[in-house]
Amino acid sequence: MNVSRRAIVLTPLALLGCAYALNLVHSPTVAGQAGLGFWAFIIVLWLAAAVALSGLSNLRPKNLNMRRLAGLCVPILFGAFLFFLWEVIVVGAGVPSVLMPAPSAIGGRFVASLPVLLADFLQTFVKSVLSGYVIGCLAGFLVAIIADRIPFLRRGLLPLGNFVSALPVIGIAPIMVMWFGFDWPSKAAVVVVMTFFPMLVNTVAGLAAAGRLEHDLMHSYAAGYWTTLVKLRLPVALPFIFNALKINSTLALIGAIVAEFFGTPIVGMGFRISIEVSRMSLDMVWAEIALAAIAGSIFYGLVALVERGATFWHPSYRT
Amino acid sequence: MTTKALSLPVRRASGKTSRLGEGNTGPVLVVVLAILAFWYVAAILMNWQGVADAFIRAGEQRSTSEIVLATMDQERPMLPAPHQVLVELKKTVIDTAVTSRRSLLFHAWVTLSSTLLGFALGALLGSVLAVLIVHVKTLERSLMPWIISSQTIPILAIAPIIIVVLGSIGITGLFPKAIISAYLCFFPITISMVKGLTSPDPMQRDLMRTYSASLAQTFWKLRLPASLPYLFTGLKVAIAISLVGAIVGELPTGAQAGLGARLLAGSYYGQTIQIWAALFGAAILASLLVAIVSIAERIVNRSMGARSA
């Protein structure tokens, strides 16, 4: 009880202190020339936040919803505090923005250059990533079905697929740029190759996941190959397939961005990153990275949501 | 009409031919050969136009067979034939002195050194984080969600920033690339290590408590040994992406040295054969690294008395 009371008292206090410090650090007398007293204040805040967080993470509310809320609060507060430290240290110590811009500067730049970011997003994410992702995953899925039908092909392809997944596939980017030109098709091609093998390997593994008893049941229903595939083996394979979709959602974005380092038209997230880095305007680079992070997380989250809906029967979702 | 559930595992005849059909060697060989054949056909088809145009420009009349031969002998083909890549590999690996900048071994060494340094840093960071996460509850609840969600963002996009920022304060060469590798490869190590350190079941932990073992003793005698199989799975993934990180880290500095620089230079000057050779070099390096980790895994497992699976 003692711990939780301490947390409940300390958390608002620490939040207030952080707000005060944020206000203080941006005042012209402190920014860039913060004195010893200010840093001592920050260290005290740090300790208070640590104690408050450890108290919060030890809370065990009886109510299920309250527990879920506490489980959500801890990481969010932790992340917010990291951003707070970043902001305070960068602004307070006057770190030049060519080294490390403050989060507020990045946020300002993000809002100010929304049209540019939107154009980059459309070029990289909507055109390259989405088209490559769909084609690559579909191709991997279809080849996996064929390979599953022909055991010889499966035994030949599976070790190769596992082997390729350890290779730096990203290196094909310059070749694809040479074949498909500077615009988005070359990036989509890189994404296709990168997403193909995880999908192939996972789907083949998933198709082998149905148990013998289930197979016998289908057999006793006189179900043919296709009925067994659609009614038994594909549903059983779904968790594996979604696993591949989730892995690929990150891989696809990485593939498209890195492929743009090898040559692009004058739009795209990877292009913007490499150009703005060489112009030393790091706030724009960070804004672009923030965009990539948001896009990547939402993409991943959407896939995870669909997975929840499609594989609701799976033990990991039943509570 | 056999049913799968009732069928007993039949002992197969262990002749050499049947083993070839049983194992994966035969099918893999066939698929690799098919890929090679497909590659040659594709090389002929993709280079056809360029070769034919070159002959027309030169005003020469050539037969089809001559054009087919010429498609596999271009200096800058759209798609080099496999033997061209092999010749380039032999030229840059065996025939060139290792110290020369034309040697692929020189570039591979540059990439390998930053891969290994990054891997070591990442393994250290990853396992320390895992130990902390397992023992400090606050960290588990506050840090773990961030570590997991950090993987949904394309981390490699940060690579140019790390290179340029560290370069502007005077740190260049090996270290920035190693940081990228370390940043990429700490994640699989942390995740697998956390899984492994928490894998001993309550019975075993209760046993340690009845021995009144201290936290440190439980860690060294129970948790750490239990975590090793998981750790090696993570290490295998980590060393592969550590190499990817090192290669991508070589891109923003503008083609100085390393396999990534080789790729970039090849794409600037249209040297397709050089790109393919660098790609093959990277692939060979990756498989060697993974193989070394697998061998280490087998040695550790054997010394701990585990039966090889």
JSON list of N, CA and C in Angstrom, two decimals, chain B residues 43-55 57 67-81 83-85 88 270-273:
[
{"chain": "B", "resi": 43, "resn": "ALA", "atom": "N", "xyz": [19.75, -13.93, -68.98]},
{"chain": "B", "resi": 43, "resn": "ALA", "atom": "CA", "xyz": [20.87, -13.10, -69.40]},
{"chain": "B", "resi": 43, "resn": "ALA", "atom": "C", "xyz": [20.85, -12.90, -70.90]},
{"chain": "B", "resi": 44, "resn": "ILE", "atom": "N", "xyz": [20.57, -13.98, -71.62]},
{"chain": "B", "resi": 44, "resn": "ILE", "atom": "CA", "xyz": [20.52, -13.86, -73.08]},
{"chain": "B", "resi": 44, "resn": "ILE", "atom": "C", "xyz": [19.40, -12.92, -73.49]},
{"chain": "B", "resi": 45, "resn": "LEU", "atom": "N", "xyz": [18.21, -13.11, -72.90]},
{"chain": "B", "resi": 45, "resn": "LEU", "atom": "CA", "xyz": [17.05, -12.31, -73.29]},
{"chain": "B", "resi": 45, "resn": "LEU", "atom": "C", "xyz": [17.26, -10.83, -72.94]},
{"chain": "B", "resi": 46, "resn": "MET", "atom": "N", "xyz": [17.78, -10.57, -71.73]},
{"chain": "B", "resi": 46, "resn": "MET", "atom": "CA", "xyz": [17.87, -9.18, -71.28]},
{"chain": "B", "resi": 46, "resn": "MET", "atom": "C", "xyz": [18.99, -8.43, -71.99]},
{"chain": "B", "resi": 47, "resn": "ASN", "atom": "N", "xyz": [20.04, -9.14, -72.38]},
{"chain": "B", "resi": 47, "resn": "ASN", "atom": "CA", "xyz": [21.16, -8.45, -73.02]},
{"chain": "B", "resi": 47, "resn": "ASN", "atom": "C", "xyz": [21.01, -8.39, -74.54]},
{"chain": "B", "resi": 48, "resn": "TRP", "atom": "N", "xyz": [20.01, -9.12, -75.05]},
{"chain": "B", "resi": 48, "resn": "TRP", "atom": "CA", "xyz": [19.87, -9.26, -76.51]},
{"chain": "B", "resi": 48, "resn": "TRP", "atom": "C", "xyz": [19.81, -7.92, -77.21]},
{"chain": "B", "resi": 49, "resn": "GLN", "atom": "N", "xyz": [18.91, -7.08, -76.73]},
{"chain": "B", "resi": 49, "resn": "GLN", "atom": "CA", "xyz": [18.66, -5.81, -77.40]},
{"chain": "B", "resi": 49, "resn": "GLN", "atom": "C", "xyz": [19.94, -4.98, -77.49]},
{"chain": "B", "resi": 50, "resn": "GLY", "atom": "N", "xyz": [20.66, -4.89, -76.36]},
{"chain": "B", "resi": 50, "resn": "GLY", "atom": "CA", "xyz": [21.86, -4.08, -76.33]},
{"chain": "B", "resi": 50, "resn": "GLY", "atom": "C", "xyz": [22.91, -4.59, -77.31]},
{"chain": "B", "resi": 51, "resn": "VAL", "atom": "N", "xyz": [23.10, -5.89, -77.34]},
{"chain": "B", "resi": 51, "resn": "VAL", "atom": "CA", "xyz": [24.12, -6.48, -78.23]},
{"chain": "B", "resi": 51, "resn": "VAL", "atom": "C", "xyz": [23.73, -6.28, -79.68]},
{"chain": "B", "resi": 52, "resn": "ALA", "atom": "N", "xyz": [22.46, -6.56, -79.98]},
{"chain": "B", "resi": 52, "resn": "ALA", "atom": "CA", "xyz": [21.99, -6.43, -81.36]},
{"chain": "B", "resi": 52, "resn": "ALA", "atom": "C", "xyz": [22.14, -5.00, -81.83]},
{"chain": "B", "resi": 53, "resn": "ASP", "atom": "N", "xyz": [21.78, -4.04, -80.96]},
{"chain": "B", "resi": 53, "resn": "ASP", "atom": "CA", "xyz": [21.91, -2.63, -81.32]},
{"chain": "B", "resi": 53, "resn": "ASP", "atom": "C", "xyz": [23.36, -2.26, -81.58]},
{"chain": "B", "resi": 54, "resn": "ALA", "atom": "N", "xyz": [24.25, -2.78, -80.71]},
{"chain": "B", "resi": 54, "resn": "ALA", "atom": "CA", "xyz": [25.67, -2.46, -80.87]},
{"chain": "B", "resi": 54, "resn": "ALA", "atom": "C", "xyz": [26.17, -2.95, -82.22]},
{"chain": "B", "resi": 55, "resn": "PHE", "atom": "N", "xyz": [25.76, -4.15, -82.61]},
{"chain": "B", "resi": 55, "resn": "PHE", "atom": "CA", "xyz": [26.22, -4.67, -83.90]},
{"chain": "B", "resi": 55, "resn": "PHE", "atom": "C", "xyz": [25.66, -3.85, -85.05]},
{"chain": "B", "resi": 57, "resn": "ARG", "atom": "N", "xyz": [24.83, -0.71, -84.96]},
{"chain": "B", "resi": 57, "resn": "ARG", "atom": "CA", "xyz": [25.55, 0.56, -84.98]},
{"chain": "B", "resi": 57, "resn": "ARG", "atom": "C", "xyz": [26.92, 0.39, -85.64]},
{"chain": "B", "resi": 67, "resn": "ILE", "atom": "N", "xyz": [25.27, -13.57, -81.75]},
{"chain": "B", "resi": 67, "resn": "ILE", "atom": "CA", "xyz": [24.68, -12.62, -80.81]},
{"chain": "B", "resi": 67, "resn": "ILE", "atom": "C", "xyz": [24.50, -13.29, -79.45]},
{"chain": "B", "resi": 68, "resn": "VAL", "atom": "N", "xyz": [24.04, -14.56, -79.47]},
{"chain": "B", "resi": 68, "resn": "VAL", "atom": "CA", "xyz": [23.85, -15.28, -78.21]},
{"chain": "B", "resi": 68, "resn": "VAL", "atom": "C", "xyz": [25.16, -15.34, -77.44]},
{"chain": "B", "resi": 69, "resn": "LEU", "atom": "N", "xyz": [26.25, -15.67, -78.14]},
{"chain": "B", "resi": 69, "resn": "LEU", "atom": "CA", "xyz": [27.54, -15.74, -77.46]},
{"chain": "B", "resi": 69, "resn": "LEU", "atom": "C", "xyz": [27.94, -14.36, -76.92]},
{"chain": "B", "resi": 70, "resn": "ALA", "atom": "N", "xyz": [27.66, -13.34, -77.72]},
{"chain": "B", "resi": 70, "resn": "ALA", "atom": "CA", "xyz": [28.07, -11.99, -77.32]},
{"chain": "B", "resi": 70, "resn": "ALA", "atom": "C", "xyz": [27.29, -11.51, -76.10]},
{"chain": "B", "resi": 71, "resn": "THR", "atom": "N", "xyz": [26.04, -12.00, -75.93]},
{"chain": "B", "resi": 71, "resn": "THR", "atom": "CA", "xyz": [25.27, -11.54, -74.78]},
{"chain": "B", "resi": 71, "resn": "THR", "atom": "C", "xyz": [25.92, -11.96, -73.47]},
{"chain": "B", "resi": 72, "resn": "MET", "atom": "N", "xyz": [26.76, -12.98, -73.51]},
{"chain": "B", "resi": 72, "resn": "MET", "atom": "CA", "xyz": [27.37, -13.45, -72.27]},
{"chain": "B", "resi": 72, "resn": "MET", "atom": "C", "xyz": [28.79, -12.93, -72.13]},
{"chain": "B", "resi": 73, "resn": "ASP", "atom": "N", "xyz": [29.15, -11.96, -72.95]},
{"chain": "B", "resi": 73, "resn": "ASP", "atom": "CA", "xyz": [30.53, -11.51, -72.92]},
{"chain": "B", "resi": 73, "resn": "ASP", "atom": "C", "xyz": [30.62, -9.98, -72.93]},
{"chain": "B", "resi": 74, "resn": "GLN", "atom": "N", "xyz": [29.54, -9.33, -72.48]},
{"chain": "B", "resi": 74, "resn": "GLN", "atom": "CA", "xyz": [29.55, -7.86, -72.50]},
{"chain": "B", "resi": 74, "resn": "GLN", "atom": "C", "xyz": [30.33, -7.31, -71.32]},
{"chain": "B", "resi": 75, "resn": "GLU", "atom": "N", "xyz": [30.76, -6.06, -71.48]},
{"chain": "B", "resi": 75, "resn": "GLU", "atom": "CA", "xyz": [31.48, -5.44, -70.37]},
{"chain": "B", "resi": 75, "resn": "GLU", "atom": "C", "xyz": [30.51, -4.91, -69.32]},
{"chain": "B", "resi": 76, "resn": "ARG", "atom": "N", "xyz": [29.41, -4.32, -69.77]},
{"chain": "B", "resi": 76, "resn": "ARG", "atom": "CA", "xyz": [28.40, -3.80, -68.84]},
{"chain": "B", "resi": 76, "resn": "ARG", "atom": "C", "xyz": [27.03, -4.33, -69.21]},
{"chain": "B", "resi": 77, "resn": "PRO", "atom": "N", "xyz": [26.80, -5.62, -68.98]},
{"chain": "B", "resi": 77, "resn": "PRO", "atom": "CA", "xyz": [25.50, -6.20, -69.38]},
{"chain": "B", "resi": 77, "resn": "PRO", "atom": "C", "xyz": [24.39, -5.77, -68.43]},
{"chain": "B", "resi": 78, "resn": "MET", "atom": "N", "xyz": [23.15, -5.88, -68.92]},
{"chain": "B", "resi": 78, "resn": "MET", "atom": "CA", "xyz": [22.02, -5.68, -68.02]},
{"chain": "B", "resi": 78, "resn": "MET", "atom": "C", "xyz": [22.04, -6.72, -66.92]},
{"chain": "B", "resi": 79, "resn": "LEU", "atom": "N", "xyz": [22.28, -7.96, -67.33]},
{"chain": "B", "resi": 79, "resn": "LEU", "atom": "CA", "xyz": [22.37, -9.07, -66.36]},
{"chain": "B", "resi": 79, "resn": "LEU", "atom": "C", "xyz": [23.57, -9.90, -66.74]},
{"chain": "B", "resi": 80, "resn": "PRO", "atom": "N", "xyz": [24.64, -9.86, -65.95]},
{"chain": "B", "resi": 80, "resn": "PRO", "atom": "CA", "xyz": [25.80, -10.67, -66.29]},
{"chain": "B", "resi": 80, "resn": "PRO", "atom": "C", "xyz": [25.49, -12.15, -66.13]},
{"chain": "B", "resi": 81, "resn": "ALA", "atom": "N", "xyz": [26.07, -12.98, -66.99]},
{"chain": "B", "resi": 81, "resn": "ALA", "atom": "CA", "xyz": [25.89, -14.42, -66.87]},
{"chain": "B", "resi": 81, "resn": "ALA", "atom": "C", "xyz": [26.67, -14.91, -65.65]},
{"chain": "B", "resi": 83, "resn": "HIS", "atom": "N", "xyz": [28.85, -17.15, -65.13]},
{"chain": "B", "resi": 83, "resn": "HIS", "atom": "CA", "xyz": [30.30, -17.37, -65.22]},
{"chain": "B", "resi": 83, "resn": "HIS", "atom": "C", "xyz": [31.05, -16.04, -65.23]},
{"chain": "B", "resi": 84, "resn": "GLN", "atom": "N", "xyz": [30.41, -14.98, -65.76]},
{"chain": "B", "resi": 84, "resn": "GLN", "atom": "CA", "xyz": [31.06, -13.67, -65.71]},
{"chain": "B", "resi": 84, "resn": "GLN", "atom": "C", "xyz": [31.28, -13.22, -64.27]},
{"chain": "B", "resi": 85, "resn": "VAL", "atom": "N", "xyz": [30.24, -13.45, -63.43]},
{"chain": "B", "resi": 85, "resn": "VAL", "atom": "CA", "xyz": [30.35, -13.07, -62.03]},
{"chain": "B", "resi": 85, "resn": "VAL", "atom": "C", "xyz": [31.46, -13.87, -61.36]},
{"chain": "B", "resi": 88, "resn": "GLU", "atom": "N", "xyz": [34.78, -12.53, -62.36]},
{"chain": "B", "resi": 88, "resn": "GLU", "atom": "CA", "xyz": [35.05, -11.28, -61.64]},
{"chain": "B", "resi": 88, "resn": "GLU", "atom": "C", "xyz": [35.44, -11.58, -60.19]},
{"chain": "B", "resi": 270, "resn": "GLY", "atom": "N", "xyz": [27.70, 2.08, -63.48]},
{"chain": "B", "resi": 270, "resn": "GLY", "atom": "CA", "xyz": [27.07, 1.07, -64.31]},
{"chain": "B", "resi": 270, "resn": "GLY", "atom": "C", "xyz": [27.86, -0.22, -64.44]},
{"chain": "B", "resi": 271, "resn": "GLN", "atom": "N", "xyz": [28.72, -0.50, -63.46]},
{"chain": "B", "resi": 271, "resn": "GLN", "atom": "CA", "xyz": [29.53, -1.73, -63.51]},
{"chain": "B", "resi": 271, "resn": "GLN", "atom": "C", "xyz": [28.72, -2.87, -62.92]},
{"chain": "B", "resi": 272, "resn": "THR", "atom": "N", "xyz": [27.84, -3.47, -63.76]},
{"chain": "B", "resi": 272, "resn": "THR", "atom": "CA", "xyz": [26.94, -4.48, -63.22]},
{"chain": "B", "resi": 272, "resn": "THR", "atom": "C", "xyz": [27.68, -5.69, -62.69]},
{"chain": "B", "resi": 273, "resn": "ILE", "atom": "N", "xyz": [28.75, -6.08, -63.38]},
{"chain": "B", "resi": 273, "resn": "ILE", "atom": "CA", "xyz": [29.47, -7.29, -62.93]},
{"chain": "B", "resi": 273, "resn": "ILE", "atom": "C", "xyz": [30.04, -7.05, -61.54]}
]
